[in-house]
JSON list of C-alpha atoms in Angstrom, two decimals:
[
{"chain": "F", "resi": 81, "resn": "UNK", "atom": "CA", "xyz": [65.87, 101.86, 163.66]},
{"chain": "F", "resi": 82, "resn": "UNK", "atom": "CA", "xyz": [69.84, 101.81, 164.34]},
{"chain": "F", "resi": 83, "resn": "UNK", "atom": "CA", "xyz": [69.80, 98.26, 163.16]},
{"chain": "F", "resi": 84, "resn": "UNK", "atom": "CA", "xyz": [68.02, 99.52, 159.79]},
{"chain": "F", "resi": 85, "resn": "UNK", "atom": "CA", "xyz": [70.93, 102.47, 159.82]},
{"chain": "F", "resi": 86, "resn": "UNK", "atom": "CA", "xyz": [73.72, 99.81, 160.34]},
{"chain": "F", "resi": 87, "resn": "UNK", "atom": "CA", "xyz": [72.16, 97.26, 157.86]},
{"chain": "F", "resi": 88, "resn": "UNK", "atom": "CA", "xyz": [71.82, 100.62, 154.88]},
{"chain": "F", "resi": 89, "resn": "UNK", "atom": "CA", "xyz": [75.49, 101.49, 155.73]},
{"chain": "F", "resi": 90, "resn": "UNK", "atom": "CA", "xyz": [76.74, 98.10, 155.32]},
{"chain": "F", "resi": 91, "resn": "UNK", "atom": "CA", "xyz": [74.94, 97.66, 151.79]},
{"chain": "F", "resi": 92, "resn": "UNK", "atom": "CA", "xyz": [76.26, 101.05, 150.82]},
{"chain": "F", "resi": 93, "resn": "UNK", "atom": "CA", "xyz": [79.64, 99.81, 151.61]},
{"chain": "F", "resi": 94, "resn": "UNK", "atom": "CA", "xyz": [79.15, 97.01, 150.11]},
{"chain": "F", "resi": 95, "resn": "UNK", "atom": "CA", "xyz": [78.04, 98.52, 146.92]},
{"chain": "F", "resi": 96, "resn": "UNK", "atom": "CA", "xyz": [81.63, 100.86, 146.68]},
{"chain": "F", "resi": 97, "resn": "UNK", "atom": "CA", "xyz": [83.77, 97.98, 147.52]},
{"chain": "F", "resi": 98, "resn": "UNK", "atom": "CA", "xyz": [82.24, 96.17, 144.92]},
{"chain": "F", "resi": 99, "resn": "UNK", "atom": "CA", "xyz": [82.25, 99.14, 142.58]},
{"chain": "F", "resi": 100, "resn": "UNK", "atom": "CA", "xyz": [85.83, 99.75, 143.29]},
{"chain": "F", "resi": 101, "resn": "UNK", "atom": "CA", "xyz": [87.22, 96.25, 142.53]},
{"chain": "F", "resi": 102, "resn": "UNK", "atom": "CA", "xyz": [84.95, 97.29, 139.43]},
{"chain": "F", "resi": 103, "resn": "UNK", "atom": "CA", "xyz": [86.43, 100.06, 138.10]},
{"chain": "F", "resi": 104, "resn": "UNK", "atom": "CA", "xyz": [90.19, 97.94, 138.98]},
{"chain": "F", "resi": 105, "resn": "UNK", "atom": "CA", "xyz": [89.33, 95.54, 136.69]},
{"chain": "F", "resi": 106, "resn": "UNK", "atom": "CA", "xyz": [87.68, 96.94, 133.68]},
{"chain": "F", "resi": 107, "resn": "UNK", "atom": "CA", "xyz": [91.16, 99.66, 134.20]},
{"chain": "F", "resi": 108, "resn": "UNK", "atom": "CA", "xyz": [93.45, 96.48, 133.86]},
{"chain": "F", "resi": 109, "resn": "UNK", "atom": "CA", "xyz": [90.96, 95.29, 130.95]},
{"chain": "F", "resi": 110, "resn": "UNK", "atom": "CA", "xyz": [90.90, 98.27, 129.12]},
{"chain": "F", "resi": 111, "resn": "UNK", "atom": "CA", "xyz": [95.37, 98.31, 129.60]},
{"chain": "F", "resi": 112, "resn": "UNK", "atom": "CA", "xyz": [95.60, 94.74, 127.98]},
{"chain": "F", "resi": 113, "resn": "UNK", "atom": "CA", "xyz": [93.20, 95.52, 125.17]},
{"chain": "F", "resi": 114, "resn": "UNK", "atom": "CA", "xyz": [95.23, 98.44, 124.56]},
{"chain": "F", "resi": 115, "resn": "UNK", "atom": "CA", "xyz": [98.68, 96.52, 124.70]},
{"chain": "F", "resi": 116, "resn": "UNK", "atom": "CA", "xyz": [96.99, 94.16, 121.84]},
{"chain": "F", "resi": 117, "resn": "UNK", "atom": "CA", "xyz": [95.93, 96.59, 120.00]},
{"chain": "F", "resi": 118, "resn": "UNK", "atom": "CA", "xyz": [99.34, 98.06, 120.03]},
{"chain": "F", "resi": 119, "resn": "UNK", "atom": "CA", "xyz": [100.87, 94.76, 119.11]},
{"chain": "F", "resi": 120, "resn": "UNK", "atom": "CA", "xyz": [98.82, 94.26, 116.33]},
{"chain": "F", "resi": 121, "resn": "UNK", "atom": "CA", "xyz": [99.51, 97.76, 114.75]},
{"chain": "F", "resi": 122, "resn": "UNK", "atom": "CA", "xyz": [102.93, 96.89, 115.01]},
{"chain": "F", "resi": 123, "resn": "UNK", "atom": "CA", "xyz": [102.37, 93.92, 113.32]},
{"chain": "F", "resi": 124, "resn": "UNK", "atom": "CA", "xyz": [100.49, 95.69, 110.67]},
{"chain": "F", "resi": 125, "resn": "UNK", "atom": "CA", "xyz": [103.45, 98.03, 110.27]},
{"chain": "F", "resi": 126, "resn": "UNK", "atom": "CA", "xyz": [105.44, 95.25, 109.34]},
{"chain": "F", "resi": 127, "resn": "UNK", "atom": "CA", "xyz": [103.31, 93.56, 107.19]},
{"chain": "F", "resi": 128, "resn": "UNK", "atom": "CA", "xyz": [103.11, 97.67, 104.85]},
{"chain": "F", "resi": 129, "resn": "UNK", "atom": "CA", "xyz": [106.87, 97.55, 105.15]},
{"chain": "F", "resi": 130, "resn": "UNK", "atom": "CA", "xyz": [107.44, 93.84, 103.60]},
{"chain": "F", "resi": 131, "resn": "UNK", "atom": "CA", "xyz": [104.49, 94.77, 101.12]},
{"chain": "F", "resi": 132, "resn": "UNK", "atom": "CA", "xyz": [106.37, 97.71, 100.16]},
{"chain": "F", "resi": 133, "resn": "UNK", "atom": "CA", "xyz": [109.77, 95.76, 99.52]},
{"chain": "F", "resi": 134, "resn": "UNK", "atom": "CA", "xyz": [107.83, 92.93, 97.87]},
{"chain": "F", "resi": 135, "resn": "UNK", "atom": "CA", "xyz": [105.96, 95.65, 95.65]},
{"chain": "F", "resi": 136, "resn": "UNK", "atom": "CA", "xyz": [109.80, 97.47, 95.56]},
{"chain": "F", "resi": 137, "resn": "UNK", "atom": "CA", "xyz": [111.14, 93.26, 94.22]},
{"chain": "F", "resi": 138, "resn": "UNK", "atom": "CA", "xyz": [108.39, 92.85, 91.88]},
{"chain": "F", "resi": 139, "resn": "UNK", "atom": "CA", "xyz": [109.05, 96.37, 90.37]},
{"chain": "F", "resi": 140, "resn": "UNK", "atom": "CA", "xyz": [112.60, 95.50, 89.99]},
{"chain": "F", "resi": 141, "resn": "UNK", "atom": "CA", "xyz": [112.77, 92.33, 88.66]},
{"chain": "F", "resi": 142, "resn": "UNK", "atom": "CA", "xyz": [109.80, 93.10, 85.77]},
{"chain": "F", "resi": 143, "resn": "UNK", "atom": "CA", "xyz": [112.28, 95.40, 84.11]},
{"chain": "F", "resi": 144, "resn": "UNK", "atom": "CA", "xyz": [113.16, 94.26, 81.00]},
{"chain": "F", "resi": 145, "resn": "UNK", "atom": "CA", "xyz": [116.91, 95.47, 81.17]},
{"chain": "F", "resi": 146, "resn": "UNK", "atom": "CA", "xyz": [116.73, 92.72, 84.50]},
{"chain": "F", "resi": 147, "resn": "UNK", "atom": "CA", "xyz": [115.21, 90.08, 82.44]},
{"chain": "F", "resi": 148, "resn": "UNK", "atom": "CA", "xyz": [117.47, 90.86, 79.11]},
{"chain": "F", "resi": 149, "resn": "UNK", "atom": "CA", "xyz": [120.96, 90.71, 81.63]},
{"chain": "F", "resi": 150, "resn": "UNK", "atom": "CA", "xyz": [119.24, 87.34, 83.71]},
{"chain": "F", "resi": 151, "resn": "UNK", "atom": "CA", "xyz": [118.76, 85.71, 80.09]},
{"chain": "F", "resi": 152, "resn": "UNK", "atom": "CA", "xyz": [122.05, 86.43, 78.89]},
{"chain": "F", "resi": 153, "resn": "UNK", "atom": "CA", "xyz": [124.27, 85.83, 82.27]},
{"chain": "F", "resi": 154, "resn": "UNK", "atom": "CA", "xyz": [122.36, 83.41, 84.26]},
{"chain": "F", "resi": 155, "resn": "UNK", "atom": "CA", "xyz": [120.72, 81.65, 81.34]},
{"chain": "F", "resi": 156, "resn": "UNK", "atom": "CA", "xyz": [123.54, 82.02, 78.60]},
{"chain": "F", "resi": 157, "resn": "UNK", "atom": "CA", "xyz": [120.87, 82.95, 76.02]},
{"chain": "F", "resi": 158, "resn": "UNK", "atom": "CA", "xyz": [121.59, 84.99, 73.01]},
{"chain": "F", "resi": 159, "resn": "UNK", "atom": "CA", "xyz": [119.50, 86.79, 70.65]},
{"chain": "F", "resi": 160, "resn": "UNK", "atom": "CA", "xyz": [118.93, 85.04, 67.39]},
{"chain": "F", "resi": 161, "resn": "UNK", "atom": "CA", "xyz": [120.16, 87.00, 64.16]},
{"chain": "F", "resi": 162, "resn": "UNK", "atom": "CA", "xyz": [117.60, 88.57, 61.75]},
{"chain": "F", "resi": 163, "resn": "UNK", "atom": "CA", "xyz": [117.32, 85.97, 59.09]},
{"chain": "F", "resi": 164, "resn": "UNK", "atom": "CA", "xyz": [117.02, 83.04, 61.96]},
{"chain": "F", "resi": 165, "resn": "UNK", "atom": "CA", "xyz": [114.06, 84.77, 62.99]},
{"chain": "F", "resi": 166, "resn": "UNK", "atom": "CA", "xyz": [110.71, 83.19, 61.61]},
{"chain": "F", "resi": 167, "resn": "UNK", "atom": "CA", "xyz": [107.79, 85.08, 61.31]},
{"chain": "F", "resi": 168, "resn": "UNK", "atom": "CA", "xyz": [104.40, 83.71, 60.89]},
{"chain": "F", "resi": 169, "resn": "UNK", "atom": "CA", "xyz": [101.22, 85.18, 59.98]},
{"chain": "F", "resi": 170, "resn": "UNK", "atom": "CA", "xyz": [97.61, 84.21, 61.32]}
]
């Protein structure tokens, strides 16, 4: 009977030591998952920030007052005058 005893106390102990190296490592699981997911929301972050100055560039450089001054400074286009202009119907 005392062997029985010794033998149930030793599985019980057992059992906790195993269920506290358990609950250590799902803990030090559950702290990396939540350092990646941290990561990747700050890499998400980034990515809305350069979308916004790429949306911000885009914007900017589809004016037509851009355009018009890139055409006649970078380009050295001029407009043509009225009667150079030819018109031509369908």
């Amino acid at each position: 009977m005392a062997a029985l005893r010794i033998w149930a106390i030793g599985a019980l102990f057992m059992a906790l030591l195993v269920s506290a190296i358990a609950v250590v490592y799902f803990q030090y699981r559950a702290r990396l998952i939540f350092i990646e997911i941290q990561q990747q929301q700050n890499a998400l972050d980034q990515y809305e920030i350069d979308w916004g100055k790429t949306q911000l560039e885009i914007t900017m450089l589809l004016e037509q007052n851009h355009i018009e001054s890139a055409a006649l400074n970078q380009l050295k286009l001029v407009m043509p005058k009225h009667e150079d202009i030819i018109y031509l119907k369908p």
